[in-house]
Amino acid sequence: MSYSPHSAAIQLASASRGFDHLFANEISSAKKVFNSESDPFHLVGAGCLSFLEASLGLEASKMTEATRLLALAEAGSRNALKAAAKSKTKASAAFPPGLEYEIANADTVVLLGITHALSESYMGYLQCIYAMNSAHGKFSKLYKTVFPNGLDSHTTSPPLTPFSWTPSVTPSPADSPAVTPKTSSSNLSLEPPVSSAISKKSARPPAKQSSSSFFGLASRWTSGTSTSASSSTSFLSPPTPTSISSMTEAGNSEEIQNLKNLIIAGTAFGFGLFNLVFSLLPKRVQSVAGLFGFAHSRRLALQALAVSAGYAAEGEVHGVFAGLVLMTYHGAVLLVSGYQADEARIIREYESVVSGIEARYPKGALWILNRAKILRMTYDPEGAIRVLKAGLEETKEDAANEHGEGFKQADTLLVFELAWIYLSQRQYAESAEAFIKLTELNSWSHGTYYFIAAGCHISLALSDGVSHEEKEKYLDKAQELLDAIPNLLDKRKVGGKDLPTEVLIKKKLAFYKEKQKLQGGDERNFARCIRISPAEELGIFWNNHNRISPSNAEVHIREWSALQPPVGIDSPYMSRPITTSSTSPDLDTPDELALRLLLLGIAHRSIGCVGLRIKDSLPPTEPASSSSSYVETPDSAPESIVDSPSLPLPSSEDINQYTGNASACLRASRELLSAAHALQPSIKVSTWIGGLAMFELAVLDLKEVEVEEKEEKAKGDSVPSELSVDLKKRWQTALKSARAKLDVAMALAPNSVDLSSRLDSRVAMLRDEIGMKAEIIDVTL
């Protein structure tokens, strides 16, 4: 077949319509568009849709289909690229012919690699590296061609500052790792994406647009200053043309511009995603990746994704996906890193990304999900619940109105998020119902869902004020769910191997049975020996207790500390167990004692840091029902945040109560976490506790000094942008201490420890935040 830029542009416009349907949850329409043609763009669309279904649902059958379709797309794009290479016709003097097909080919290679990594197993990670090995050369070549002078040459913003959204000054390609090609002396002339529609022959139906461009507020991302949404100095704005007249193009100029947008945004997206994936792999896997000559720069990855996301306002597919990746990354950092060097900045960036895509695709489940996550991260769980429930209700209405097949896997994520928020709110009945609902929506680990749901029923049984009849009912239901788990776990999962979570669950079931047997009880009723909910235990891995309300943390503390034997560490919220001569200990193994200490340490830290929420948390955009709220909005906040209601907070009396006990809670937290770590040599089953306890101590080191910094700024003892000499020294000490604790945590979490790869990723994120804070305050570690 011969290469024609005009034909390629027509194919691209048609496939882009399919992606518009995909992003709007109209899966049937998307599939119809992607299946209508067999060119590389439509093949990539079909493969990408299947990949999203597989990755979001973690379903083995979907992953197999995604692999098949992506392989077809890879072969199709490779053949189209070969045909283009033989042609003398090219879209632009700036790019060689067929470069758009090389982008499509690289897309498929990366997606195939990520599919392997979804298992969260080290073998899956290694398969990911092997698959991506072929992408290494592709991205190096693409980057050299499209960005010969580096990414900074494609922004018109001022130089990045330590407070910019990518920490400190972004390294130039010449200084970045091996995966980053060196700059060349050539100059690339680029036009910004055109805002007008393309020719009627290839025009896409307009998605619902807002009056402002997608990243209209993104100018704050770089300078931290308030500017107009249409400012030409936005970091995420596409590059300003430097020598457009030097370009000679074949075919319709608007069609060619779309191809060029694809090339620029696609290269930036692929390069950014490639670097980001490697930066998030466990360190042990990264060391293996080094054998292939790989290295990574997370800063450069985030900058590249931001450049790509600048094209999302024009509906460029890679730009939208770049926005989704940025959302996912921001959400992950806020959820599991434990500490953020500049939380307010991250939330502003997250808010900007979500608002832009949400405006274009208001019914898309992925954007609804991230809106809810922002609310949850800004301490408005009730607002998050409202958003999620409204989104799920809208999905039902669309199905009833014959909109066709919805995006079931994305809708499933709404239920998943809702289940965890219910759990954090101690709404155990609702949480259990949501986790069981997940078994009807996807084929991922039903055993995990049952385990958590059983834990919710145990929590209900252990709650105060429950009658004997209700307690028995909850325990019977918990036992029923626990009994069903072994058969569910026997169903092989991704790659024919047990998921890491399922490995942990098998060990816990055996542990409970042994405990019940040693206590002389009926092994068939082992749920009755459980004193700490399995749901709360698994919640540790999702960091589900970090952003709970102080009142919920207090209830947790009183319940866990009421168990025998006494904790032996005092705090304002500890209960004293009721003892009698015949009382047998509720917790009689080092595993249980260490687990209680770990949970208590996290809950105490949550209360101790409650003061941080008063002046530094940013408000959500969802209307708040609380009348007693106060947030001091930074001058640099985007309009959507400035104009939004204040963040709901506990009443002033409650805030004063918890703030007054903050120091005591932080002290207790350190003692409790240290005690949990000290029990590590005695732990038989839950060998992950020691490493996580040390990780949480590292977070505590940072949180304690953060409290001091907020207090100093509140008193006005220093210039707002500067720290006192003493506080700077405290930060330096804390940063070094936290980094050392992370080394200990990793030493306690070898491959044999349950969910060690998850801890590895959390450690990597926290290390980045430590490094960023050191740069912000200008200290050497």
Tab-separated table of C-alpha atoms in Angstrom, residues 70-497:
chain	number	residue	atom	x	y	z
A	70	LEU	CA	-2.517	-5.013	20.458
A	71	ALA	CA	-0.431	-7.551	18.555
A	72	LEU	CA	-2.590	-6.928	15.457
A	73	ALA	CA	-2.176	-3.188	15.928
A	74	GLU	CA	1.577	-3.571	16.327
A	75	ALA	CA	1.832	-5.557	13.094
A	76	GLY	CA	-0.486	-3.175	11.218
A	77	SER	CA	1.383	-0.061	12.271
A	78	ARG	CA	4.712	-1.696	11.449
A	79	ASN	CA	3.546	-2.538	7.918
A	80	ALA	CA	2.164	0.965	7.394
A	81	LEU	CA	5.465	2.423	8.584
A	82	LYS	CA	7.400	0.317	6.082
A	83	ALA	CA	5.136	1.534	3.270
A	84	ALA	CA	5.582	5.137	4.349
A	85	ALA	CA	9.354	4.748	4.451
A	86	LYS	CA	9.313	3.945	0.736
A	87	SER	CA	7.284	7.051	-0.051
A	88	LYS	CA	8.712	10.432	-0.936
A	89	THR	CA	5.555	12.145	0.268
A	90	LYS	CA	5.543	13.468	3.800
A	91	ALA	CA	3.183	15.512	5.911
A	92	SER	CA	5.691	18.141	6.978
A	93	ALA	CA	9.225	19.196	6.417
A	94	ALA	CA	9.672	18.829	10.158
A	95	PHE	CA	9.003	15.095	10.224
A	96	PRO	CA	9.886	12.089	8.077
A	97	PRO	CA	6.995	10.330	6.300
A	98	GLY	CA	4.964	7.891	8.368
A	99	LEU	CA	6.172	9.069	11.750
A	100	GLU	CA	2.554	8.979	12.909
A	101	TYR	CA	2.568	5.212	12.350
A	102	GLU	CA	5.735	4.878	14.375
A	103	ILE	CA	3.906	6.613	17.229
A	104	ALA	CA	1.056	4.121	16.903
A	105	ASN	CA	3.528	1.247	16.873
A	106	ALA	CA	5.285	2.491	20.007
A	107	ASP	CA	1.898	2.881	21.724
A	108	THR	CA	1.113	-0.783	21.239
A	109	VAL	CA	4.501	-1.921	22.520
A	110	VAL	CA	4.149	0.057	25.753
A	111	LEU	CA	0.597	-1.145	26.347
A	112	LEU	CA	1.666	-4.745	25.839
A	113	GLY	CA	4.426	-4.271	28.397
A	114	ILE	CA	2.122	-2.680	30.963
A	115	THR	CA	-0.313	-5.580	30.608
A	116	HIS	CA	2.365	-7.888	32.011
A	117	ALA	CA	3.015	-5.581	34.964
A	118	LEU	CA	-0.608	-5.646	36.062
A	119	SER	CA	-0.068	-8.875	37.971
A	120	GLU	CA	1.955	-6.979	40.633
A	121	SER	CA	4.339	-9.945	40.600
A	122	TYR	CA	8.054	-9.744	40.026
A	123	MET	CA	7.739	-12.129	37.082
A	124	GLY	CA	5.149	-9.816	35.564
A	125	TYR	CA	7.459	-6.870	36.069
A	126	LEU	CA	10.293	-8.731	34.348
A	127	GLN	CA	8.004	-9.607	31.437
A	128	CYS	CA	7.117	-5.944	31.256
A	129	ILE	CA	10.792	-5.038	30.991
A	130	TYR	CA	11.349	-7.631	28.295
A	131	ALA	CA	8.420	-6.329	26.256
A	132	MET	CA	9.541	-2.737	26.668
A	133	ASN	CA	13.060	-3.548	25.610
A	134	SER	CA	11.935	-3.214	22.005
A	135	ALA	CA	10.366	0.165	22.809
A	136	HIS	CA	13.625	1.617	24.103
A	137	GLY	CA	15.083	2.300	20.682
A	138	LYS	CA	11.765	3.520	19.332
A	139	PHE	CA	11.364	6.182	21.967
A	140	SER	CA	14.968	7.289	21.732
A	141	LYS	CA	14.558	7.766	18.003
A	142	LEU	CA	11.213	9.517	18.323
A	143	TYR	CA	12.444	11.809	21.045
A	144	LYS	CA	15.491	12.866	19.031
A	145	THR	CA	13.322	13.584	16.010
A	146	VAL	CA	10.473	15.434	17.691
A	147	PHE	CA	12.292	17.091	20.598
A	148	PRO	CA	15.876	17.628	19.412
A	149	ASN	CA	16.363	20.513	21.843
A	150	GLY	CA	14.521	18.924	24.733
A	151	LEU	CA	11.080	19.481	26.210
A	152	ASP	CA	11.916	22.935	27.566
A	153	SER	CA	12.098	24.238	24.006
A	154	HIS	CA	8.403	23.390	23.667
A	155	THR	CA	7.196	25.561	26.491
A	156	THR	CA	6.891	29.296	26.687
A	157	SER	CA	6.713	29.425	30.444
A	158	PRO	CA	9.403	30.863	32.695
A	159	PRO	CA	12.056	28.438	33.941
A	160	LEU	CA	10.734	25.931	36.421
A	161	THR	CA	11.197	26.761	40.073
A	162	PRO	CA	11.405	24.427	43.059
A	163	PHE	CA	7.705	25.152	43.601
A	164	SER	CA	6.743	24.196	40.063
A	165	TRP	CA	4.680	21.132	39.478
A	166	THR	CA	7.694	19.088	38.477
A	167	PRO	CA	10.199	19.436	41.307
A	168	SER	CA	13.079	21.804	40.845
A	169	VAL	CA	14.635	22.445	37.467
A	170	THR	CA	13.784	19.693	35.038
A	171	PRO	CA	16.930	18.033	33.769
A	172	SER	CA	17.789	18.602	30.180
A	173	PRO	CA	17.810	15.537	27.952
A	174	ALA	CA	21.575	15.689	27.814
A	175	ASP	CA	21.769	15.297	31.576
A	176	SER	CA	18.971	12.778	31.965
A	177	PRO	CA	19.301	8.989	32.115
A	178	ALA	CA	20.206	6.587	29.365
A	179	VAL	CA	16.683	6.254	28.063
A	180	THR	CA	16.761	9.971	27.246
A	181	PRO	CA	18.551	10.794	23.992
A	182	LYS	CA	20.981	13.661	23.736
A	183	THR	CA	19.903	16.905	22.202
A	184	SER	CA	20.892	17.869	18.723
A	185	SER	CA	21.645	21.247	17.284
A	186	SER	CA	18.794	21.113	14.808
A	187	ASN	CA	15.723	23.214	15.290
A	188	LEU	CA	12.179	21.880	15.148
A	189	SER	CA	9.485	24.212	13.893
A	190	LEU	CA	6.050	23.481	15.271
A	191	GLU	CA	2.626	25.009	15.029
A	192	PRO	CA	0.256	25.070	17.966
A	193	PRO	CA	-2.850	22.922	17.544
A	194	VAL	CA	-5.526	24.683	15.561
A	195	SER	CA	-8.723	25.354	17.445
A	196	SER	CA	-11.011	25.216	14.435
A	197	ALA	CA	-12.636	22.032	13.275
A	198	ILE	CA	-11.019	20.047	10.523
A	199	SER	CA	-12.651	19.604	7.139
A	200	LYS	CA	-16.213	18.320	7.092
A	201	LYS	CA	-15.118	15.142	5.391
A	202	SER	CA	-13.093	14.080	8.415
A	203	ALA	CA	-14.636	16.201	11.161
A	204	ARG	CA	-15.323	14.656	14.552
A	205	PRO	CA	-18.587	15.301	16.344
A	206	PRO	CA	-17.786	17.921	18.967
A	207	ALA	CA	-17.553	16.644	22.514
A	208	LYS	CA	-19.242	18.741	25.174
A	209	GLN	CA	-16.902	21.657	25.646
A	210	SER	CA	-16.480	24.206	28.360
A	211	SER	CA	-15.853	27.843	27.625
A	212	SER	CA	-12.248	27.500	28.669
A	213	SER	CA	-9.626	25.266	27.151
A	214	PHE	CA	-8.732	21.969	28.740
A	215	PHE	CA	-5.719	23.170	30.618
A	216	GLY	CA	-6.776	26.783	30.786
A	217	LEU	CA	-5.769	26.881	34.428
A	218	ALA	CA	-2.531	25.066	33.879
A	219	SER	CA	-0.441	28.203	33.898
A	220	ARG	CA	-0.483	27.979	37.685
A	221	TRP	CA	1.202	24.628	37.413
A	222	THR	CA	4.532	26.144	36.595
A	223	SER	CA	4.863	29.486	38.278
A	224	GLY	CA	2.424	29.105	41.140
A	225	THR	CA	0.991	32.541	40.286
A	226	SER	CA	-2.506	33.478	39.286
A	227	THR	CA	-2.838	34.317	35.615
A	228	SER	CA	-5.506	34.410	32.991
A	229	ALA	CA	-6.796	31.064	31.785
A	230	SER	CA	-5.869	32.017	28.267
A	231	SER	CA	-2.362	33.087	29.157
A	232	SER	CA	0.203	32.340	26.485
A	233	THR	CA	2.756	31.555	29.162
A	234	SER	CA	1.024	28.392	30.297
A	235	PHE	CA	3.496	25.560	30.758
A	236	LEU	CA	1.043	23.122	29.234
A	237	SER	CA	0.194	25.316	26.270
A	238	PRO	CA	1.388	23.821	22.979
A	239	PRO	CA	4.547	25.372	21.572
A	240	THR	CA	4.486	28.706	19.866
A	241	PRO	CA	5.620	28.531	16.210
A	242	THR	CA	9.122	29.737	15.584
A	243	SER	CA	9.535	29.317	11.851
A	244	ILE	CA	6.264	28.148	10.380
A	245	SER	CA	7.110	29.615	7.012
A	246	SER	CA	9.916	27.096	6.634
A	247	MET	CA	7.455	24.227	6.547
A	248	THR	CA	6.240	22.661	3.340
A	249	GLU	CA	3.249	20.439	3.720
A	250	ALA	CA	1.275	18.078	1.516
A	251	GLY	CA	-2.503	17.985	1.703
A	252	ASN	CA	-5.033	19.925	3.734
A	253	SER	CA	-3.226	22.077	6.291
A	254	GLU	CA	-5.712	21.335	9.056
A	255	GLU	CA	-5.478	17.604	8.432
A	256	ILE	CA	-1.706	17.817	8.492
A	257	GLN	CA	-1.839	19.832	11.702
A	258	ASN	CA	-3.784	16.979	13.309
A	259	LEU	CA	-1.075	14.540	12.258
A	260	LYS	CA	1.562	16.839	13.699
A	261	ASN	CA	-0.408	17.122	16.919
A	262	LEU	CA	-0.479	13.345	17.068
A	263	ILE	CA	3.269	13.143	16.542
A	264	ILE	CA	4.151	15.754	19.164
A	265	ALA	CA	1.602	14.725	21.795
A	266	GLY	CA	2.135	11.024	21.086
A	267	THR	CA	5.893	11.213	21.421
A	268	ALA	CA	5.672	13.224	24.632
A	269	PHE	CA	3.039	10.861	26.022
A	270	GLY	CA	4.880	7.680	25.122
A	271	PHE	CA	8.218	8.984	26.320
A	272	GLY	CA	6.671	10.237	29.569
A	273	LEU	CA	4.759	7.041	30.207
A	274	PHE	CA	7.812	4.932	29.395
A	275	ASN	CA	9.910	6.800	31.959
A	276	LEU	CA	7.136	6.894	34.553
A	277	VAL	CA	6.463	3.158	34.367
A	278	PHE	CA	10.119	2.383	35.008
A	279	SER	CA	10.333	4.912	37.815
A	280	LEU	CA	7.485	3.144	39.626
A	281	LEU	CA	8.790	-0.397	39.242
A	282	PRO	CA	10.194	-1.951	42.421
A	283	LYS	CA	13.860	-1.130	42.952
A	284	ARG	CA	14.884	-4.758	42.557
A	285	VAL	CA	13.219	-4.861	39.171
A	286	GLN	CA	14.802	-1.553	38.211
A	287	SER	CA	18.203	-3.058	38.904
A	288	VAL	CA	17.406	-5.789	36.397
A	289	ALA	CA	16.183	-3.145	33.960
A	290	GLY	CA	19.596	-1.552	34.210
A	291	LEU	CA	21.027	-4.614	32.505
A	292	PHE	CA	19.039	-3.624	29.419
A	293	GLY	CA	20.518	-0.147	29.531
A	294	PHE	CA	17.358	1.411	30.942
A	295	ALA	CA	17.243	4.271	33.393
A	296	HIS	CA	14.530	6.743	34.231
A	297	SER	CA	13.772	10.294	35.199
A	298	ARG	CA	10.407	10.743	36.865
A	299	ARG	CA	10.683	14.507	36.618
A	300	LEU	CA	11.258	14.349	32.888
A	301	ALA	CA	8.430	11.808	32.622
A	302	LEU	CA	5.966	14.154	34.300
A	303	GLN	CA	7.103	17.088	32.206
A	304	ALA	CA	6.668	15.074	29.006
A	305	LEU	CA	3.182	14.002	30.050
A	306	ALA	CA	2.328	17.628	30.760
A	307	VAL	CA	3.480	18.664	27.285
A	308	SER	CA	1.289	15.953	25.795
A	309	ALA	CA	-1.676	16.899	27.968
A	310	GLY	CA	-1.507	20.405	26.522
A	311	TYR	CA	-3.049	18.990	23.344
A	312	ALA	CA	-6.080	17.486	25.064
A	313	ALA	CA	-8.087	20.688	24.567
A	314	GLU	CA	-8.094	19.872	20.860
A	315	GLY	CA	-9.311	16.351	21.568
A	316	GLU	CA	-5.930	14.808	20.737
A	317	VAL	CA	-6.146	11.265	22.054
A	318	HIS	CA	-2.660	11.075	23.549
A	319	GLY	CA	-3.275	14.342	25.352
A	320	VAL	CA	-6.355	12.926	27.051
A	321	PHE	CA	-4.491	9.772	28.009
A	322	ALA	CA	-1.636	11.889	29.342
A	323	GLY	CA	-4.175	13.670	31.514
A	324	LEU	CA	-5.455	10.311	32.756
A	325	VAL	CA	-1.942	9.172	33.614
A	326	LEU	CA	-1.298	12.412	35.493
A	327	MET	CA	-4.567	11.946	37.394
A	328	THR	CA	-3.634	8.398	38.299
A	329	TYR	CA	-0.171	9.418	39.430
A	330	HIS	CA	-1.369	12.379	41.497
A	331	GLY	CA	-4.055	10.214	43.081
A	332	ALA	CA	-1.534	7.510	43.923
A	333	VAL	CA	0.907	9.966	45.497
A	334	LEU	CA	-1.852	11.495	47.611
A	335	LEU	CA	-3.203	8.104	48.644
A	336	VAL	CA	-0.191	5.943	49.413
A	337	SER	CA	2.960	8.039	49.743
A	338	GLY	CA	1.960	9.073	53.267
A	339	TYR	CA	3.604	12.496	53.036
A	340	GLN	CA	3.714	15.096	50.285
A	341	ALA	CA	6.300	17.856	50.115
A	342	ASP	CA	3.661	20.229	48.712
A	343	GLU	CA	0.227	18.672	49.037
A	344	ALA	CA	-1.636	21.849	48.085
A	345	ARG	CA	0.245	22.040	44.789
A	346	ILE	CA	-0.504	18.411	43.941
A	347	ILE	CA	-4.203	18.915	44.602
A	348	ARG	CA	-4.269	22.054	42.454
A	349	GLU	CA	-2.645	20.172	39.598
A	350	TYR	CA	-4.935	17.211	40.080
A	351	GLU	CA	-7.940	19.548	40.142
A	352	SER	CA	-6.822	21.248	36.933
A	353	VAL	CA	-6.430	17.973	35.061
A	354	VAL	CA	-9.762	16.585	36.201
A	355	SER	CA	-11.693	19.793	35.542
A	356	GLY	CA	-10.424	20.021	31.980
A	357	ILE	CA	-11.239	16.499	30.869
A	358	GLU	CA	-14.417	16.418	32.925
A	359	ALA	CA	-15.651	19.472	31.008
A	360	ARG	CA	-15.159	17.700	27.695
A	361	TYR	CA	-16.521	14.311	28.770
A	362	PRO	CA	-18.848	15.022	31.728
A	363	LYS	CA	-20.330	11.518	31.818
A	364	GLY	CA	-17.032	9.644	31.630
A	365	ALA	CA	-16.675	7.333	34.620
A	366	LEU	CA	-12.908	7.801	34.793
A	367	TRP	CA	-13.267	11.527	35.320
A	368	ILE	CA	-16.102	11.083	37.828
A	369	LEU	CA	-13.848	8.683	39.712
A	370	ASN	CA	-11.039	11.196	39.930
A	371	ARG	CA	-13.392	13.979	40.991
A	372	ALA	CA	-14.407	11.755	43.905
A	373	LYS	CA	-10.773	11.007	44.713
A	374	ILE	CA	-10.017	14.709	44.976
A	375	LEU	CA	-12.877	15.116	47.424
A	376	ARG	CA	-11.633	12.178	49.446
A	377	MET	CA	-8.072	13.500	49.477
A	378	THR	CA	-9.341	16.898	50.654
A	379	TYR	CA	-11.127	15.310	53.598
A	380	ASP	CA	-14.656	15.401	52.219
A	381	PRO	CA	-15.592	11.698	52.103
A	382	GLU	CA	-19.308	12.458	52.159
A	383	GLY	CA	-18.899	14.651	49.088
A	384	ALA	CA	-16.971	11.840	47.403
A	385	ILE	CA	-19.764	9.399	48.207
A	386	ARG	CA	-22.337	11.747	46.648
A	387	VAL	CA	-20.297	12.096	43.454
A	388	LEU	CA	-19.772	8.339	43.118
A	389	LYS	CA	-23.407	7.475	43.782
A	390	ALA	CA	-24.573	10.112	41.297
A	391	GLY	CA	-22.170	8.750	38.695
A	392	LEU	CA	-23.414	5.199	39.166
A	393	GLU	CA	-27.014	6.378	38.978
A	394	GLU	CA	-26.295	8.218	35.748
A	395	THR	CA	-24.812	5.037	34.302
A	396	LYS	CA	-28.057	3.201	35.026
A	397	GLU	CA	-30.077	5.963	33.382
A	398	ASP	CA	-27.928	5.903	30.254
A	399	ALA	CA	-28.372	2.151	29.981
A	400	ALA	CA	-32.140	2.566	30.355
A	401	ASN	CA	-32.150	5.239	27.644
A	402	GLU	CA	-30.605	2.789	25.166
A	403	HIS	CA	-27.204	4.398	25.000
A	404	GLY	CA	-25.753	0.960	24.455
A	405	GLU	CA	-22.986	-0.823	26.310
A	406	GLY	CA	-21.410	1.307	29.010
A	407	PHE	CA	-17.850	1.243	30.239
A	408	LYS	CA	-18.422	-1.494	32.801
A	409	GLN	CA	-14.814	-1.685	33.934
A	410	ALA	CA	-14.671	2.061	34.601
A	411	ASP	CA	-18.009	1.929	36.392
A	412	THR	CA	-16.596	-0.882	38.520
A	413	LEU	CA	-13.891	1.481	39.727
A	414	LEU	CA	-16.601	3.789	41.040
A	415	VAL	CA	-17.958	0.946	43.156
A	416	PHE	CA	-14.434	-0.002	44.276
A	417	GLU	CA	-13.678	3.549	45.402
A	418	LEU	CA	-17.070	3.783	47.090
A	419	ALA	CA	-16.423	0.554	49.011
A	420	TRP	CA	-13.142	1.865	50.439
A	421	ILE	CA	-14.613	5.221	51.392
A	422	TYR	CA	-17.470	3.492	53.184
A	423	LEU	CA	-14.871	1.439	55.071
A	424	SER	CA	-12.892	4.539	56.053
A	425	GLN	CA	-16.137	6.060	57.340
A	426	ARG	CA	-16.903	2.969	59.414
A	427	GLN	CA	-20.037	2.390	57.347
A	428	TYR	CA	-19.387	-1.317	57.457
A	429	ALA	CA	-22.730	-2.602	56.160
A	430	GLU	CA	-22.527	-0.364	53.088
A	431	SER	CA	-18.870	-1.269	52.545
A	432	ALA	CA	-19.585	-5.007	52.708
A	433	GLU	CA	-22.435	-4.626	50.237
A	434	ALA	CA	-20.218	-2.676	47.822
A	435	PHE	CA	-17.374	-5.202	47.961
A	436	ILE	CA	-19.787	-8.063	47.284
A	437	LYS	CA	-21.264	-6.027	44.433
A	438	LEU	CA	-17.793	-5.992	42.860
A	439	THR	CA	-17.966	-9.768	42.413
A	440	GLU	CA	-20.865	-9.186	40.016
A	441	LEU	CA	-18.969	-6.566	38.040
A	442	ASN	CA	-15.577	-8.121	37.378
A	443	SER	CA	-13.679	-11.376	37.622
A	444	TRP	CA	-10.705	-10.079	39.591
A	445	SER	CA	-10.008	-11.539	43.039
A	446	HIS	CA	-13.441	-12.396	44.390
A	447	GLY	CA	-11.650	-13.970	47.320
A	448	THR	CA	-10.214	-10.574	48.249
A	449	TYR	CA	-13.636	-8.935	48.046
A	450	TYR	CA	-15.147	-11.661	50.229
A	451	PHE	CA	-12.306	-11.337	52.744
A	452	ILE	CA	-12.859	-7.605	53.134
A	453	ALA	CA	-16.638	-7.994	53.282
A	454	ALA	CA	-16.234	-10.647	55.987
A	455	GLY	CA	-14.057	-8.211	57.891
A	456	CYS	CA	-16.807	-5.597	57.681
A	457	HIS	CA	-19.267	-8.025	59.270
A	458	ILE	CA	-16.749	-8.813	62.010
A	459	SER	CA	-16.386	-5.081	62.662
A	460	LEU	CA	-20.157	-4.845	62.982
A	461	ALA	CA	-20.167	-7.752	65.413
A	462	LEU	CA	-17.452	-6.105	67.537
A	463	SER	CA	-19.116	-2.675	67.580
A	464	ASP	CA	-20.491	-1.205	70.789
A	465	GLY	CA	-24.217	-1.413	71.354
A	466	VAL	CA	-24.754	-4.534	69.271
A	467	SER	CA	-27.201	-7.033	70.756
A	468	HIS	CA	-26.247	-10.679	71.211
A	469	GLU	CA	-28.609	-11.699	68.401
A	470	GLU	CA	-27.160	-9.117	65.999
A	471	LYS	CA	-23.625	-10.115	66.907
A	472	GLU	CA	-24.330	-13.757	66.130
A	473	LYS	CA	-25.942	-12.786	62.838
A	474	TYR	CA	-22.901	-10.744	61.778
A	475	LEU	CA	-20.462	-13.482	62.815
A	476	ASP	CA	-22.454	-16.133	60.950
A	477	LYS	CA	-22.375	-13.990	57.810
A	478	ALA	CA	-18.655	-13.386	58.224
A	479	GLN	CA	-18.027	-17.120	58.599
A	480	GLU	CA	-20.124	-17.839	55.517
A	481	LEU	CA	-18.021	-15.454	53.462
A	482	LEU	CA	-14.738	-16.748	54.875
A	483	ASP	CA	-15.747	-20.349	54.160
A	484	ALA	CA	-16.354	-19.490	50.509
A	485	ILE	CA	-12.915	-17.961	50.003
A	486	PRO	CA	-10.772	-21.127	49.509
A	487	ASN	CA	-12.798	-22.178	46.464
A	488	LEU	CA	-12.565	-18.690	45.065
A	489	LEU	CA	-8.808	-18.604	45.545
A	490	ASP	CA	-8.411	-21.906	43.725
A	491	LYS	CA	-9.418	-20.167	40.521
A	492	ARG	CA	-6.112	-19.232	38.968
A	493	LYS	CA	-5.614	-15.566	38.264
A	494	VAL	CA	-3.321	-13.444	36.136
A	495	GLY	CA	-0.601	-15.529	34.506
A	496	GLY	CA	-1.793	-18.678	36.281
A	497	LYS	CA	-0.383	-17.477	39.606
